[in-house]
Amino acid sequence: MICLGIESTAHTFGVGVVNDRGKILSDSRDMFVPKPGKGFVPKELADHHIEFAFKIVDDALKKSSLKLHDLDLIAFSQGPGIPNSLRIGAAAARFLATKFNKPLVGVNHPVAHIEIGKLNTGAKDPIVVYLSGGNTQIIAHVEGKYRVFGETEDIPVGNCFDVVAREISLPYPGGSNIEKFAKNGNYVELPYIVKGMDQSFSGIATAAVKKFKAGVRKEDICYSLQETCFAMLTEVTERAMAHTEKKEVLLVGGVAANKRLQEMMNKMCEERGAKMFVVDENFSGDNGTMIAWTGLLQYSTEKKQTKDTSIKQNWRTDEVKTIWI
Ligand code: AMP
Ligand code: MG
């Protein structure tokens, strides 16, 4: 069975083609990059996705040497996400499924990040640390669902990095530029905010920008931001491991690429006799391949297409029954 998956929850329009043995036949994507100093404007995201939708579908098909008729299934990212972005992917998927008479399945975006991470790394039953521009969740699979053990109470950690980067004149994506500048930084104090298993990042962002405006060096802001946010996340991850007695950690989402985060999580895992996995950088950010793979897992177990294909802006990770596990 071969599935084409469409991702469009936020900045990226992505298409991946995957077969049911987990072989990735092609991946194509284009990411909308806001103008310097600007954030994402929903209308601009939608315009970008409309412009790129069928170019990216064509490119992914060309790279896989397949035609639409050769596909067995269409999957799309149904939520959660920015409605203007989600709608374009959903509309493209519905169009392809109807025109070429293929079954259509809606996929939960965070669950897809987890499944591509497991396929890519071989992790079996990990505590998943999902850190991106739109989400921050510590997740474990318990009793038929991916349960959220801890999450941000306000902005996601990737967004915190992007906001601070913008304010200190580093280009988007903020996280990777913060990582570069952090290499030559020293620690200045920032608030450390963990409440039970949840975290808060907006106060840290505000404090970091305030320190920068008061004359603290960019390098020191970047270093301290990483140290503080990653220590918070490592603390919560360790507690989730102790509670669930799981012996693996899997880092997914765009922030997973950060070497300092990996170092801190790895040290914690070593001390607990656990193993850390990091999804390959090519699949840590949003992509269509993860949607195609999760669509295949879903459809091959359930054998049903999705009845209601309207977008689910606030669809939570723990609302999905993971029947394929
Ligand atoms: P995603 O939303 O999963 O596509 O990932 C994008 C987010 O990852 C943005 O918020 C980036 O700032 C962040 N990011 C990308 N690379 C890094 C990095 N090396 N360190 C920290 N954050 C990163
Ligand atoms: Mg994502």
PDB file of N, CA, C and O and ligand atoms in Angstrom, residues 7 9 109 113 130 132-135 253-254 284-286 290, ligand 2:
ATOM      1  N   GLU A   7       0.862  17.848   4.755  1.00  0.00           N
ATOM      2  CA  GLU A   7       1.006  18.588   6.006  1.00  0.00           C
ATOM      3  C   GLU A   7       0.816  20.087   5.733  1.00  0.00           C
ATOM      4  O   GLU A   7       1.431  20.636   4.818  1.00  0.00           O
ATOM      5  N   THR A   9      -0.274  22.384   8.834  1.00  0.00           N
ATOM      6  CA  THR A   9      -0.856  22.938  10.059  1.00  0.00           C
ATOM      7  C   THR A   9      -0.378  24.356  10.364  1.00  0.00           C
ATOM      8  O   THR A   9      -1.066  25.108  11.045  1.00  0.00           O
ATOM      9  N   HIS A 109      -1.630  15.809  13.995  1.00  0.00           N
ATOM     10  CA  HIS A 109      -0.265  16.270  13.720  1.00  0.00           C
ATOM     11  C   HIS A 109       0.762  15.844  14.790  1.00  0.00           C
ATOM     12  O   HIS A 109       1.809  15.282  14.444  1.00  0.00           O
ATOM     13  N   HIS A 113       4.129  13.328  14.406  1.00  0.00           N
ATOM     14  CA  HIS A 113       5.516  13.601  14.825  1.00  0.00           C
ATOM     15  C   HIS A 113       6.075  12.414  15.611  1.00  0.00           C
ATOM     16  O   HIS A 113       7.236  12.040  15.456  1.00  0.00           O
ATOM     17  N   TYR A 130       8.005  16.413  22.741  1.00  0.00           N
ATOM     18  CA  TYR A 130       7.600  17.027  21.470  1.00  0.00           C
ATOM     19  C   TYR A 130       7.695  18.542  21.602  1.00  0.00           C
ATOM     20  O   TYR A 130       6.869  19.169  22.271  1.00  0.00           O
ATOM     21  N   SER A 132       8.152  22.096  19.525  1.00  0.00           N
ATOM     22  CA  SER A 132       8.162  22.736  18.216  1.00  0.00           C
ATOM     23  C   SER A 132       7.754  24.191  18.357  1.00  0.00           C
ATOM     24  O   SER A 132       7.643  24.716  19.461  1.00  0.00           O
ATOM     25  N   GLY A 133       7.518  24.829  17.199  1.00  0.00           N
ATOM     26  CA  GLY A 133       7.082  26.218  17.226  1.00  0.00           C
ATOM     27  C   GLY A 133       5.642  26.353  17.712  1.00  0.00           C
ATOM     28  O   GLY A 133       5.228  27.392  18.198  1.00  0.00           O
ATOM     29  N   GLY A 134       4.871  25.259  17.577  1.00  0.00           N
ATOM     30  CA  GLY A 134       3.454  25.326  17.923  1.00  0.00           C
ATOM     31  C   GLY A 134       3.049  24.460  19.105  1.00  0.00           C
ATOM     32  O   GLY A 134       1.928  24.567  19.588  1.00  0.00           O
ATOM     33  N   ASN A 135       3.950  23.579  19.570  1.00  0.00           N
ATOM     34  CA  ASN A 135       3.592  22.640  20.630  1.00  0.00           C
ATOM     35  C   ASN A 135       4.757  22.379  21.582  1.00  0.00           C
ATOM     36  O   ASN A 135       5.913  22.379  21.165  1.00  0.00           O
ATOM     37  N   GLY A 253      10.003  17.103  16.886  1.00  0.00           N
ATOM     38  CA  GLY A 253       9.653  18.515  16.687  1.00  0.00           C
ATOM     39  C   GLY A 253      10.914  19.315  16.370  1.00  0.00           C
ATOM     40  O   GLY A 253      12.031  18.855  16.620  1.00  0.00           O
ATOM     41  N   GLY A 254      10.724  20.500  15.836  1.00  0.00           N
ATOM     42  CA  GLY A 254      11.848  21.306  15.339  1.00  0.00           C
ATOM     43  C   GLY A 254      12.945  21.567  16.355  1.00  0.00           C
ATOM     44  O   GLY A 254      14.135  21.609  16.012  1.00  0.00           O
ATOM     45  N   SER A 284      12.440  16.220  11.744  1.00  0.00           N
ATOM     46  CA  SER A 284      12.088  16.803  13.045  1.00  0.00           C
ATOM     47  C   SER A 284      11.083  17.941  12.866  1.00  0.00           C
ATOM     48  O   SER A 284      10.187  18.119  13.668  1.00  0.00           O
ATOM     49  N   GLY A 285      11.224  18.714  11.811  1.00  0.00           N
ATOM     50  CA  GLY A 285      10.268  19.775  11.524  1.00  0.00           C
ATOM     51  C   GLY A 285       9.040  19.211  10.815  1.00  0.00           C
ATOM     52  O   GLY A 285       8.966  18.005  10.509  1.00  0.00           O
ATOM     53  N   ASP A 286       8.055  20.052  10.581  1.00  0.00           N
ATOM     54  CA  ASP A 286       6.810  19.592   9.951  1.00  0.00           C
ATOM     55  C   ASP A 286       7.081  19.051   8.544  1.00  0.00           C
ATOM     56  O   ASP A 286       7.819  19.668   7.771  1.00  0.00           O
ATOM     57  N   MET A 290       5.508  12.285   7.611  1.00  0.00           N
ATOM     58  CA  MET A 290       4.971  11.793   8.895  1.00  0.00           C
ATOM     59  C   MET A 290       3.456  11.626   8.817  1.00  0.00           C
ATOM     60  O   MET A 290       2.887  10.742   9.469  1.00  0.00           O
TER      61      MET A 290
HETATM   62 MG    MG B   2       4.952  20.382  14.211  1.00  0.00          MG
END
